[in-house]
Amino acid sequence: MSSIVEQPPVLSTPASHVLEDLPARFDEQRCPRSDDQIFRIYEIKRTVVEIRKGNWRRVALQFPDDMLPDAPRVFDALSKEVRQPDPSSSVPEGASRDILGNGTQRPVLSQSSEVKLYILADTSYGSCCVDELAAEHVDADAVVHYGRACLSPTARLPVIYIFTIQPLATETLLQAFQEAFSNREESVLLMADVPYSSHLPSIGAALKRLGYSNLFTTEIVHDPSSPLPNRTVPDDLCADAAKLKKWHLFHISTPPQALLLILSSRVSQIHVFPSMNTISNRPRMSTLASTESALRRRYALVTSVNTVSIFGILINTLSVKNYLHIVEHVKSRILDAGKKSYTFVVGKVNAAKIANFGEIGGWVVIGCWESSLIDNKDFWKPVLTPFELELALTKDGERIWTGEWKSDFQSILDQPPENTRAGGRNGLSSERESHDIEDGSETGESDVEPESSPPEFDLRTGRYVTDSRPMEYLRKPPEAVSPNAIEPTRSVKSLVKRFKGDLAVIGGAVSPGAKYLQSKRTWTGLGSDFEIKYDEVRMANSAPIEEGRKGIARAYEDQEGQAKR
């Protein structure tokens, strides 16, 4: 809970930073590359083969920020290579063939057919995701994604993933591996970040020659829900993922925080071999990763939103498959808990954007399995993942967290419905349902109005909160409404004047957002800090109205009409 900001964050850097010189940093991997290096690192040959295989005419090239300096050269290399004749083509020019394997016939590209390439320089969201939104702006048939990727399934466009081939100090890595695992009978999973995955076969073969018989070299698969996200596992572990706890993992390159939390809850230990400065000869050791403090911080965030009445659903992707399904699922879970939710689309998430919505007590990010985890250090209110929201909406007496952490929302959608697991309807516990039936409210035989929910204890403030479930009334089934209750006013189409200070009423209840703005916001717009008194006599100390200056900025006119320069 110490990571939650107690005051609104500072949204600009101090003015003194303008006079400070930032120290120059030398990046070994940003040295000028030769044409051969560009051709090899960015896999120009394989890209052209995939474009011809898919018969695509408009292709978008998506680069992360750190690869943009190479984007023009990659564009030129692809443009030249795609104009070369295809020696492997056995289909005559102008003929048709089934490109996608679904029976759709498309004409084969001829040498005169021009393939148009487009560079996507600024992604709409995270660089690990495929930016289908920007690609559709140029009417692209496919996207070539460069650099590391989350490999989340896309919804609309086919994708060619070019992870790039990065240099790696293999000899140093082998030495670090032997120092980390002196027992050569140890069960070890060998895994690497996607830009270094091309080195795994040779490294795995070298380690087996050194006597590591229980070594499993992972391969890339497009499945974020697998026991090791987007990686293969031994066949005997597919049926029982719990056996992974007996395995150690050696990871090449520092993994993202989301991946580190997932792996730490599934394997015994994680040894990380850093990939920075890999072309230097300086000795480097693997480090034992620890996520205990990170998991404690995440659990503190979960418990800190128990009494939050308004949640914000922050959509951080428009291309990951089934993202609309998880949005509806999250809305339903929040409403079942008696709380209010609002949906926001702000593009790339930062503290300055979401700090504008002070009425939101907690945020839920809908994105890929990597970008859903956001560091809360700079944010005013807690930012959770859908998995953490499921824990937060569970009662304190029922919440059980074994330390397992998930970030792929597809695993949440695949779970059985919450009402089946809880044994109640609409999020209501079976105990509460039986109580409603006993007092007759289920059949409408009681005139007693249902009692409001008891107050909840807020761990942050040490006080009881009575309005943590403003939408509680929507959880009750229609039969529970008393027959003597007044029939709600039917909606009319005529305009009704709303008096100053009236709050918006939605579904028969006051809007929680409007209630917050009325009670806690002191500044309500321009002119709100003074009162205009048209009908009262001018006060003695009021200033008289004077006519201002006329003219343009370079030559205003004074009262006599003379221009002053």
Coordinates of C-alpha atoms in Angstrom, one line a residue:
M1 CA 0.0 0.0 0.0
S2 CA 3.0 2.3 0.3
S3 CA 3.2 2.5 -3.5
I4 CA -0.2 4.4 -3.7
V5 CA 0.3 8.1 -4.2
E6 CA -1.3 10.1 -1.4
Q7 CA -1.5 13.3 -3.4
P8 CA -2.1 14.1 -7.1
P9 CA 1.1 13.5 -9.1
V10 CA 3.3 16.3 -10.5
L11 CA 2.5 16.3 -14.2
S12 CA 5.5 18.3 -15.4
T13 CA 9.2 18.3 -14.8
P14 CA 10.8 21.2 -12.8
A15 CA 11.9 24.2 -14.8
S16 CA 15.5 23.7 -13.6
H17 CA 15.8 20.6 -15.7
V18 CA 16.0 22.8 -18.8
L19 CA 19.5 24.0 -17.7
E20 CA 20.8 20.5 -16.9
D21 CA 22.8 18.5 -19.5
L22 CA 22.0 14.9 -19.7
P23 CA 25.1 12.6 -19.7
A24 CA 25.7 11.0 -23.1
R25 CA 25.2 7.3 -23.2
F26 CA 26.9 5.0 -25.7
D27 CA 24.8 2.2 -27.0
E28 CA 26.9 -0.6 -28.6
Q29 CA 23.9 -1.9 -30.5
R30 CA 23.2 1.5 -32.1
C31 CA 26.5 1.5 -34.1
P32 CA 26.0 2.0 -37.8
R33 CA 25.1 -1.4 -39.4
S34 CA 26.2 -2.6 -42.8
D35 CA 23.8 -3.7 -45.5
D36 CA 24.6 -7.3 -44.8
Q37 CA 23.8 -6.8 -41.1
I38 CA 20.5 -5.2 -42.0
F39 CA 19.7 -8.1 -44.3
R40 CA 20.5 -10.7 -41.6
I41 CA 19.2 -9.0 -38.5
Y42 CA 15.8 -8.1 -40.0
E43 CA 15.4 -11.3 -42.0
I44 CA 14.8 -9.6 -45.3
K45 CA 14.8 -12.9 -47.3
R46 CA 12.2 -14.6 -45.0
T47 CA 10.0 -11.5 -45.0
V48 CA 9.8 -11.4 -48.8
V49 CA 9.1 -15.1 -48.9
E50 CA 6.1 -14.7 -46.5
I51 CA 4.8 -11.7 -48.5
R52 CA 4.8 -13.7 -51.7
K53 CA 3.3 -16.7 -50.0
G54 CA 0.4 -14.6 -48.7
N55 CA 0.1 -12.7 -52.0
W56 CA -0.2 -9.4 -50.2
R57 CA 0.0 -6.1 -52.1
R58 CA -0.1 -3.5 -49.2
V59 CA 2.1 -4.4 -46.2
A60 CA 2.6 -2.3 -43.1
L61 CA 6.0 -2.4 -41.3
Q62 CA 5.7 -1.8 -37.6
F63 CA 8.9 -0.9 -35.7
P64 CA 9.4 -0.2 -32.0
D65 CA 11.0 3.1 -31.1
D66 CA 14.5 1.8 -30.6
M67 CA 14.5 0.3 -34.2
L68 CA 13.1 3.4 -36.0
P69 CA 16.6 4.5 -37.1
D70 CA 16.9 1.3 -39.2
A71 CA 13.4 1.6 -40.6
P72 CA 14.3 3.5 -43.9
R73 CA 17.1 1.0 -44.7
V74 CA 14.8 -2.0 -44.0
F75 CA 12.2 -0.4 -46.2
D76 CA 14.8 0.0 -49.1
A77 CA 16.1 -3.5 -48.7
L78 CA 12.6 -5.0 -48.8
S79 CA 11.6 -2.8 -51.8
K80 CA 14.6 -4.1 -53.8
E81 CA 14.2 -7.7 -52.8
V82 CA 10.5 -7.9 -53.5
R83 CA 11.1 -6.7 -57.1
Q84 CA 13.4 -9.6 -57.8
P85 CA 11.9 -12.6 -59.6
D86 CA 10.7 -15.5 -57.4
P87 CA 12.7 -18.6 -58.4
S88 CA 10.6 -20.9 -56.2
S89 CA 7.3 -20.0 -57.9
S90 CA 5.8 -22.8 -60.0
V91 CA 2.5 -21.0 -60.6
P92 CA 2.3 -19.0 -63.9
E93 CA 1.9 -15.3 -63.6
G94 CA -1.8 -14.2 -63.6
A95 CA -3.0 -17.6 -62.4
S96 CA -5.1 -18.0 -59.2
R97 CA -4.4 -20.2 -56.2
D98 CA -5.8 -20.8 -52.7
I99 CA -3.5 -18.5 -50.6
L100 CA -5.1 -18.9 -47.2
G101 CA -6.1 -22.5 -47.5
N102 CA -9.9 -21.7 -47.1
G103 CA -10.9 -22.1 -50.7
T104 CA -10.5 -18.4 -51.5
Q105 CA -8.8 -17.9 -54.9
R106 CA -6.6 -14.9 -55.4
P107 CA -4.4 -14.0 -58.4
V108 CA -0.7 -14.6 -58.1
L109 CA 1.5 -11.6 -58.0
S110 CA 3.4 -11.0 -61.2
Q111 CA 6.8 -9.2 -61.5
S112 CA 5.0 -6.1 -62.6
S113 CA 2.7 -6.1 -59.6
E114 CA 3.9 -3.5 -57.1
V115 CA 4.0 -4.3 -53.4
K116 CA 3.5 -1.1 -51.4
L117 CA 5.2 -0.9 -48.1
Y118 CA 4.3 1.5 -45.3
I119 CA 6.2 2.3 -42.1
L120 CA 4.2 2.6 -38.9
A121 CA 6.4 4.8 -36.7
D122 CA 4.1 5.6 -33.8
T123 CA 2.1 2.7 -32.3
S124 CA -1.4 3.4 -30.9
Y125 CA -0.6 1.3 -27.8
G126 CA 2.3 -0.9 -26.7
S127 CA 5.0 -1.7 -29.1
C128 CA 4.7 -5.4 -28.2
C129 CA 1.2 -5.6 -29.8
V130 CA 0.3 -5.5 -33.4
D131 CA -1.1 -2.1 -34.3
E132 CA -4.0 -3.2 -36.5
L133 CA -5.7 0.2 -36.1
A134 CA -2.8 2.1 -37.7
A135 CA -2.4 -0.6 -40.4
E136 CA -6.0 -0.3 -41.4
H137 CA -5.5 3.5 -42.0
V138 CA -3.4 2.6 -45.0
D139 CA -5.7 -0.3 -45.9
A140 CA -2.9 -2.9 -45.4
D141 CA -3.3 -6.5 -46.2
A142 CA -0.8 -7.7 -43.6
V143 CA 1.6 -6.4 -40.9
V144 CA 5.3 -7.1 -40.4
H145 CA 6.0 -6.7 -36.7
Y146 CA 9.6 -6.2 -35.8
G147 CA 11.3 -6.7 -32.4
R148 CA 10.0 -8.4 -29.2
A149 CA 6.3 -9.3 -29.2
C150 CA 3.7 -10.5 -26.8
L151 CA 2.3 -12.8 -29.5
S152 CA -1.3 -12.1 -28.4
P153 CA -3.8 -13.4 -31.0
T154 CA -5.0 -10.7 -33.4
A155 CA -8.5 -10.2 -34.6
R156 CA -8.4 -8.9 -38.2
L157 CA -5.0 -8.9 -40.1
P158 CA -2.4 -11.6 -40.7
V159 CA 1.0 -10.9 -39.1
I160 CA 4.6 -11.7 -40.0
Y161 CA 6.7 -11.7 -36.8
I162 CA 10.3 -10.7 -37.2
F163 CA 11.9 -11.0 -33.8
T164 CA 15.3 -9.8 -35.3
I165 CA 18.6 -11.6 -34.6
Q166 CA 20.5 -10.0 -31.7
P167 CA 24.1 -10.8 -30.8
L168 CA 24.7 -12.9 -27.7
A169 CA 27.9 -13.8 -25.8
T170 CA 27.5 -17.5 -26.0
E171 CA 30.7 -18.5 -24.2
T172 CA 29.9 -16.2 -21.3
L173 CA 26.4 -17.6 -21.1
L174 CA 27.7 -21.2 -20.9
Q175 CA 30.0 -20.3 -18.1
A176 CA 27.3 -18.5 -16.2
F177 CA 25.0 -21.5 -16.7
Q178 CA 27.5 -24.0 -15.3
E179 CA 28.1 -21.8 -12.2
A180 CA 24.4 -21.5 -11.6
F181 CA 23.7 -25.3 -11.9
S182 CA 26.7 -27.3 -10.6
N183 CA 24.5 -30.4 -10.4
R184 CA 24.2 -31.6 -14.0
E185 CA 21.2 -33.9 -13.1
E186 CA 19.1 -30.8 -12.3
S187 CA 15.8 -30.4 -14.3
V188 CA 16.3 -27.1 -16.1
L189 CA 14.1 -25.2 -18.7
L190 CA 16.1 -23.1 -21.1
M191 CA 14.2 -20.1 -22.2
A192 CA 15.1 -16.8 -23.9
D193 CA 13.4 -13.6 -24.8
V194 CA 12.1 -13.7 -28.4
P195 CA 15.0 -11.6 -30.0
Y196 CA 17.5 -14.2 -28.6
S197 CA 15.4 -17.3 -29.3
S198 CA 17.4 -18.1 -32.5
H199 CA 20.4 -18.9 -30.2
L200 CA 18.6 -21.5 -28.2
P201 CA 19.2 -24.6 -30.4
S202 CA 22.9 -24.2 -30.4
I203 CA 23.1 -23.3 -26.7
G204 CA 21.0 -26.3 -25.8
A205 CA 23.1 -28.7 -27.8
A206 CA 26.3 -27.3 -26.2
L207 CA 24.9 -27.7 -22.7
K208 CA 23.9 -31.3 -23.4
R209 CA 27.4 -32.0 -24.6
L210 CA 28.6 -30.7 -21.2
G211 CA 26.5 -33.4 -19.5
Y212 CA 23.1 -31.7 -18.7
S213 CA 20.8 -34.6 -19.5
N214 CA 17.6 -33.2 -17.9
L215 CA 17.7 -29.9 -20.0
F216 CA 14.6 -28.9 -22.0
T217 CA 15.1 -26.2 -24.7
T218 CA 11.8 -24.3 -25.2
E219 CA 10.4 -23.3 -28.5
I220 CA 8.1 -20.4 -29.4
V221 CA 4.4 -21.0 -29.8
H222 CA 1.6 -18.5 -30.2
D223 CA -0.2 -19.3 -26.9
P224 CA -0.1 -16.8 -24.0
S225 CA -2.2 -19.2 -21.9
S226 CA 0.3 -22.0 -22.0
P227 CA 2.1 -23.0 -18.7
L228 CA 5.1 -21.0 -19.9
P229 CA 3.6 -18.1 -21.9
N230 CA 4.2 -18.6 -25.6
R231 CA 6.7 -21.4 -25.0
T232 CA 6.6 -25.2 -25.2
V233 CA 6.9 -27.5 -22.2
P234 CA 7.8 -31.2 -21.9
D235 CA 5.0 -33.5 -22.9
D236 CA 4.6 -34.9 -19.4
L237 CA 3.9 -31.4 -18.0
C238 CA 1.2 -30.5 -20.5
A239 CA -1.4 -32.7 -18.6
D240 CA -0.2 -31.6 -15.1
A241 CA 1.3 -28.1 -15.0
A242 CA 1.8 -28.4 -11.2
K243 CA 4.9 -30.6 -12.0
L244 CA 6.6 -27.4 -13.2
K245 CA 7.3 -26.6 -9.6
K246 CA 10.1 -29.2 -9.7
W247 CA 11.9 -27.5 -12.5
H248 CA 14.4 -24.6 -12.5
L249 CA 14.3 -22.0 -15.3
F250 CA 17.3 -20.2 -17.0
H251 CA 16.1 -17.2 -18.9
I252 CA 18.2 -15.3 -21.4
S253 CA 17.6 -11.5 -21.1
T254 CA 15.7 -9.8 -18.3
P255 CA 12.0 -10.7 -18.7
P256 CA 9.1 -8.2 -18.5
Q257 CA 7.6 -7.8 -15.0
A258 CA 4.4 -9.5 -16.0
L259 CA 6.3 -12.6 -17.4
L260 CA 8.5 -12.7 -14.3
L261 CA 5.5 -12.8 -11.9
I262 CA 3.9 -15.6 -14.0
L263 CA 7.0 -17.7 -14.1
S264 CA 7.8 -17.2 -10.4
S265 CA 4.5 -18.8 -9.5
R266 CA 4.9 -21.8 -11.7
V267 CA 8.6 -22.9 -11.5
S268 CA 11.0 -23.5 -8.6
Q269 CA 13.6 -20.9 -9.3
I270 CA 14.4 -18.4 -12.1
H271 CA 18.0 -17.6 -13.1
V272 CA 18.2 -14.5 -15.3
F273 CA 21.2 -13.9 -17.6
P274 CA 21.3 -10.2 -18.6
S275 CA 21.6 -9.5 -22.3
M276 CA 22.8 -5.9 -22.1
N277 CA 26.3 -5.3 -23.5
T278 CA 26.3 -8.8 -24.9
I279 CA 29.1 -8.1 -27.4
S280 CA 31.5 -7.0 -24.8
N281 CA 34.0 -9.4 -23.1
R282 CA 33.3 -8.3 -19.5
P283 CA 32.5 -11.3 -17.2
R284 CA 28.8 -11.5 -16.4
M285 CA 26.9 -13.8 -14.0
S286 CA 23.3 -14.9 -13.9
T287 CA 21.1 -13.6 -11.0
L288 CA 18.4 -15.4 -9.0
A289 CA 15.2 -13.6 -9.6
S290 CA 13.0 -12.7 -6.6
T291 CA 9.4 -11.5 -6.9
E292 CA 8.2 -11.7 -3.3
S293 CA 8.3 -8.0 -2.8
A294 CA 6.5 -7.4 -6.1
L295 CA 3.8 -9.9 -5.2
R296 CA 3.3 -8.2 -1.8
R297 CA 2.8 -4.9 -3.5
R298 CA 0.3 -6.3 -5.9
Y299 CA -1.7 -7.9 -3.1
A300 CA -1.6 -4.7 -1.2
L301 CA -3.2 -3.0 -4.2
V302 CA -5.8 -5.7 -4.4
T303 CA -6.8 -5.2 -0.7
S304 CA -6.7 -1.4 -1.0
V305 CA -9.7 -1.2 -3.5
N306 CA -12.1 -3.2 -1.3
T307 CA -14.1 0.0 -0.5
V308 CA -13.8 1.7 -3.9
S309 CA -17.2 2.5 -5.2
I310 CA -16.3 3.6 -8.8
F311 CA -14.0 1.7 -11.1
G312 CA -12.5 2.9 -14.4
I313 CA -12.1 0.3 -17.2
L314 CA -9.1 1.4 -19.2
I315 CA -9.0 -0.1 -22.7
N316 CA -5.3 -0.5 -23.7
T317 CA -5.8 -2.4 -26.9
L318 CA -8.0 -2.5 -29.9
S319 CA -6.4 -5.5 -31.7
V320 CA -6.1 -8.3 -29.2
K321 CA -8.7 -11.0 -29.9
N322 CA -11.7 -11.2 -27.5
Y323 CA -10.9 -7.9 -25.8
L324 CA -14.5 -6.8 -26.1
H325 CA -15.6 -10.0 -24.3
I326 CA -13.3 -9.3 -21.3
V327 CA -14.6 -5.7 -21.2
E328 CA -18.2 -7.0 -20.8
H329 CA -17.1 -9.6 -18.3
V330 CA -15.4 -6.9 -16.1
K331 CA -18.4 -4.7 -16.3
S332 CA -20.6 -7.5 -15.2
R333 CA -18.4 -8.4 -12.3
I334 CA -18.2 -4.8 -11.1
L335 CA -22.0 -4.4 -11.3
D336 CA -22.5 -7.7 -9.5
A337 CA -20.4 -6.4 -6.6
G338 CA -22.7 -3.3 -6.4
K339 CA -20.2 -0.9 -7.8
K340 CA -20.2 1.5 -10.7
S341 CA -17.9 1.4 -13.7
Y342 CA -16.9 3.8 -16.5
T343 CA -15.1 2.9 -19.7
F344 CA -12.2 4.9 -21.0
V345 CA -10.0 4.8 -24.2
V346 CA -7.0 7.1 -23.8
G347 CA -4.4 5.5 -26.1
K348 CA -1.0 5.0 -24.4
V349 CA -1.6 5.1 -20.7
N350 CA 0.3 7.5 -18.5
A351 CA -0.3 9.2 -15.1
A352 CA -1.2 12.6 -16.5
K353 CA -4.1 11.2 -18.6
I354 CA -5.9 9.3 -15.9
A355 CA -5.2 11.8 -13.2
N356 CA -7.9 14.0 -14.9
F357 CA -10.6 11.6 -13.6
G358 CA -10.5 12.1 -9.8
E359 CA -13.8 10.4 -9.2
I360 CA -12.3 7.0 -10.2
G361 CA -11.2 5.1 -7.2
G362 CA -9.4 2.2 -9.0
W363 CA -8.5 1.3 -12.6
V364 CA -8.7 -2.0 -14.5
V365 CA -6.5 -2.2 -17.6
I366 CA -7.7 -4.3 -20.6
G367 CA -4.7 -5.1 -22.7
C368 CA -2.4 -7.8 -23.8
W369 CA -0.9 -10.1 -21.1
E370 CA 2.2 -7.9 -20.9
S371 CA 0.8 -4.4 -21.0
S372 CA -2.0 -5.0 -18.5
L373 CA 0.5 -4.8 -15.7
I374 CA 1.4 -1.2 -15.0
D375 CA 3.7 0.1 -12.3
N376 CA 1.7 2.1 -9.8
K377 CA 4.6 4.2 -8.6
D378 CA 3.6 7.3 -10.6
F379 CA -0.2 6.8 -10.5
W380 CA -2.6 8.5 -8.1
K381 CA -5.0 5.6 -7.9
P382 CA -4.4 1.8 -8.0
V383 CA -4.2 0.2 -11.5
L384 CA -5.1 -3.5 -11.5
T385 CA -5.3 -6.3 -14.0
P386 CA -8.6 -8.3 -14.7
F387 CA -7.2 -11.2 -12.6
E388 CA -6.5 -8.9 -9.7
L389 CA -9.9 -7.4 -10.0
E390 CA -11.4 -10.8 -9.5
L391 CA -9.6 -11.1 -6.3
A392 CA -10.5 -7.6 -5.2
L393 CA -14.2 -8.2 -5.6
T394 CA -14.1 -11.3 -3.6
K395 CA -15.0 -10.9 0.1
D396 CA -12.2 -10.9 2.7
G397 CA -13.4 -14.1 4.2
E398 CA -13.5 -15.9 0.9
R399 CA -10.4 -14.5 -0.8
I400 CA -7.7 -17.1 -1.2
W401 CA -4.5 -16.3 -3.0
T402 CA -1.9 -18.9 -3.2
G403 CA 0.7 -16.6 -4.8
E404 CA -0.3 -17.6 -8.4
W405 CA -0.5 -14.7 -10.7
K406 CA -2.1 -14.5 -14.2
S407 CA -2.2 -11.8 -16.8
D408 CA -3.8 -13.4 -19.8
F409 CA -7.5 -12.5 -19.7
Q410 CA -8.4 -15.5 -21.9
S411 CA -7.8 -17.7 -18.9
I412 CA -10.4 -15.7 -17.0
L413 CA -13.0 -16.0 -19.7
D414 CA -12.4 -19.8 -19.8
Q415 CA -13.2 -20.2 -16.1
P416 CA -16.7 -21.3 -15.1
P417 CA -19.3 -18.5 -14.4
E418 CA -18.9 -16.7 -11.1
N419 CA -22.4 -17.4 -10.0
T420 CA -21.9 -21.2 -10.4
R421 CA -18.6 -21.0 -8.4
A422 CA -20.1 -18.8 -5.6
G423 CA -23.4 -20.8 -5.5
G424 CA -25.6 -17.8 -5.9
R425 CA -27.4 -15.8 -8.4
N426 CA -26.3 -12.4 -9.7
G427 CA -23.3 -12.5 -7.4
L428 CA -25.5 -13.1 -4.3
S429 CA -24.4 -15.7 -1.9
S430 CA -26.6 -18.7 -1.2
E431 CA -27.0 -17.6 2.4
R432 CA -28.4 -14.3 1.4
E433 CA -30.8 -15.9 -1.1
S434 CA -32.1 -18.3 1.5
H435 CA -32.7 -15.4 3.8
D436 CA -34.7 -13.6 1.2
I437 CA -36.9 -16.6 0.6
E438 CA -37.5 -17.0 4.4
D439 CA -38.7 -13.5 4.9
G440 CA -40.9 -13.7 1.8
S441 CA -39.1 -11.1 -0.2
E442 CA -38.5 -13.6 -3.0
T443 CA -42.2 -14.1 -3.6
G444 CA -43.1 -10.5 -3.0
E445 CA -45.1 -11.3 0.3
S446 CA -43.2 -8.9 2.5
D447 CA -43.8 -5.1 2.8
V448 CA -40.5 -4.5 4.6
E449 CA -37.9 -2.7 2.5
P450 CA -34.6 -4.5 2.3
E451 CA -31.9 -3.2 4.5
S452 CA -28.9 -1.5 3.1
S453 CA -25.5 -3.2 3.0
P454 CA -23.4 -3.0 6.2
P455 CA -20.5 -0.6 6.2
E456 CA -17.1 -1.9 5.1
F457 CA -13.8 -1.2 6.8
D458 CA -11.2 0.6 4.8
L459 CA -7.6 -0.6 5.5
R460 CA -6.1 2.6 4.1
T461 CA -8.0 5.1 6.3
G462 CA -9.0 2.9 9.3
R463 CA -12.6 4.0 8.9
Y464 CA -15.9 2.5 8.0
V465 CA -17.3 3.3 4.5
T466 CA -21.0 3.2 3.9
D467 CA -21.2 4.1 0.2
S468 CA -18.9 1.5 -1.2
R469 CA -21.7 -0.2 -3.2
P470 CA -23.8 2.5 -4.8
M471 CA -25.3 0.1 -7.4
E472 CA -26.4 -2.4 -4.8
Y473 CA -30.0 -2.1 -5.7
L474 CA -29.4 -3.4 -9.2
R475 CA -28.2 -6.7 -7.7
K476 CA -31.7 -7.6 -6.4
P477 CA -33.9 -9.7 -8.7
P478 CA -37.1 -8.0 -9.9
E479 CA -39.3 -10.3 -7.7
A480 CA -37.6 -8.9 -4.6
V481 CA -39.2 -5.5 -5.1
S482 CA -42.0 -4.8 -2.6
P483 CA -45.5 -4.7 -4.2
N484 CA -46.1 -1.4 -2.3
A485 CA -43.1 0.2 -3.9
I486 CA -43.9 3.2 -6.1
E487 CA -43.7 2.4 -9.7
P488 CA -40.7 4.0 -11.3
T489 CA -41.5 6.9 -13.5
R490 CA -41.7 6.0 -17.2
S491 CA -39.3 7.6 -19.5
V492 CA -40.7 10.5 -21.5
K493 CA -39.3 12.2 -24.6
S494 CA -40.1 15.8 -23.5
L495 CA -37.4 18.1 -22.3
V496 CA -37.4 18.9 -18.6
K497 CA -35.4 21.7 -17.2
R498 CA -33.0 20.6 -14.5
F499 CA -32.5 23.0 -11.6
K500 CA -29.0 24.1 -10.6
G501 CA -27.5 21.6 -8.2
D502 CA -29.7 18.6 -9.3
L503 CA -27.8 15.4 -9.8
A504 CA -28.3 13.0 -12.7
V505 CA -30.5 10.0 -11.9
I506 CA -29.7 6.8 -13.7
G507 CA -32.0 3.8 -13.2
G508 CA -33.7 5.4 -10.2
A509 CA -30.4 6.1 -8.4
V510 CA -28.1 9.1 -8.2
S511 CA -25.1 8.8 -10.5
P512 CA -22.0 8.1 -8.3
G513 CA -19.8 10.2 -10.6
A514 CA -22.1 13.2 -10.4
K515 CA -22.3 12.8 -6.6
Y516 CA -18.5 12.8 -6.3
L517 CA -18.2 15.9 -8.5
Q518 CA -20.8 17.8 -6.4
S519 CA -19.4 16.9 -3.0
K520 CA -15.6 16.8 -3.5
R521 CA -14.7 19.1 -6.4
T522 CA -14.2 22.7 -5.4
W523 CA -13.5 24.2 -8.9
T524 CA -16.4 23.6 -11.3
G525 CA -15.3 25.7 -14.3
L526 CA -14.6 29.2 -15.4
G527 CA -16.5 31.8 -13.5
S528 CA -17.2 29.5 -10.5
D529 CA -14.9 31.5 -8.2
F530 CA -17.1 34.6 -8.2
E531 CA -20.8 35.4 -8.1
I532 CA -22.4 37.7 -10.7
K533 CA -25.0 40.0 -9.2
Y534 CA -27.0 41.6 -12.0
D535 CA -30.0 42.6 -10.0
E536 CA -28.2 44.1 -7.0
V537 CA -26.9 47.6 -6.6
R538 CA -23.2 47.9 -7.5
M539 CA -21.1 47.7 -4.4
A540 CA -19.0 50.7 -3.3
N541 CA -15.7 48.9 -3.7
S542 CA -16.4 47.5 -7.1
A543 CA -14.2 48.6 -10.0
P544 CA -15.8 50.7 -12.9
I545 CA -15.9 49.3 -16.4
E546 CA -13.2 50.8 -18.6
E547 CA -12.7 50.5 -22.3
G548 CA -9.6 48.6 -23.3
R549 CA -7.0 49.4 -25.8
K550 CA -7.5 49.0 -29.6
G551 CA -5.4 48.0 -32.5
I552 CA -2.8 45.3 -33.1
A553 CA 0.0 44.2 -30.9
R554 CA 2.7 46.2 -32.6
A555 CA 0.7 49.5 -32.5
Y556 CA -2.1 50.0 -29.9
E557 CA -4.2 53.1 -29.9
D558 CA -4.5 55.3 -26.9
Q559 CA -7.6 57.2 -25.7
E560 CA -6.8 60.0 -28.2
G561 CA -6.6 57.6 -31.1
Q562 CA -2.8 58.0 -31.5
A563 CA -0.9 54.8 -32.3
K564 CA 1.8 53.9 -29.8
R565 CA 4.8 51.7 -30.9

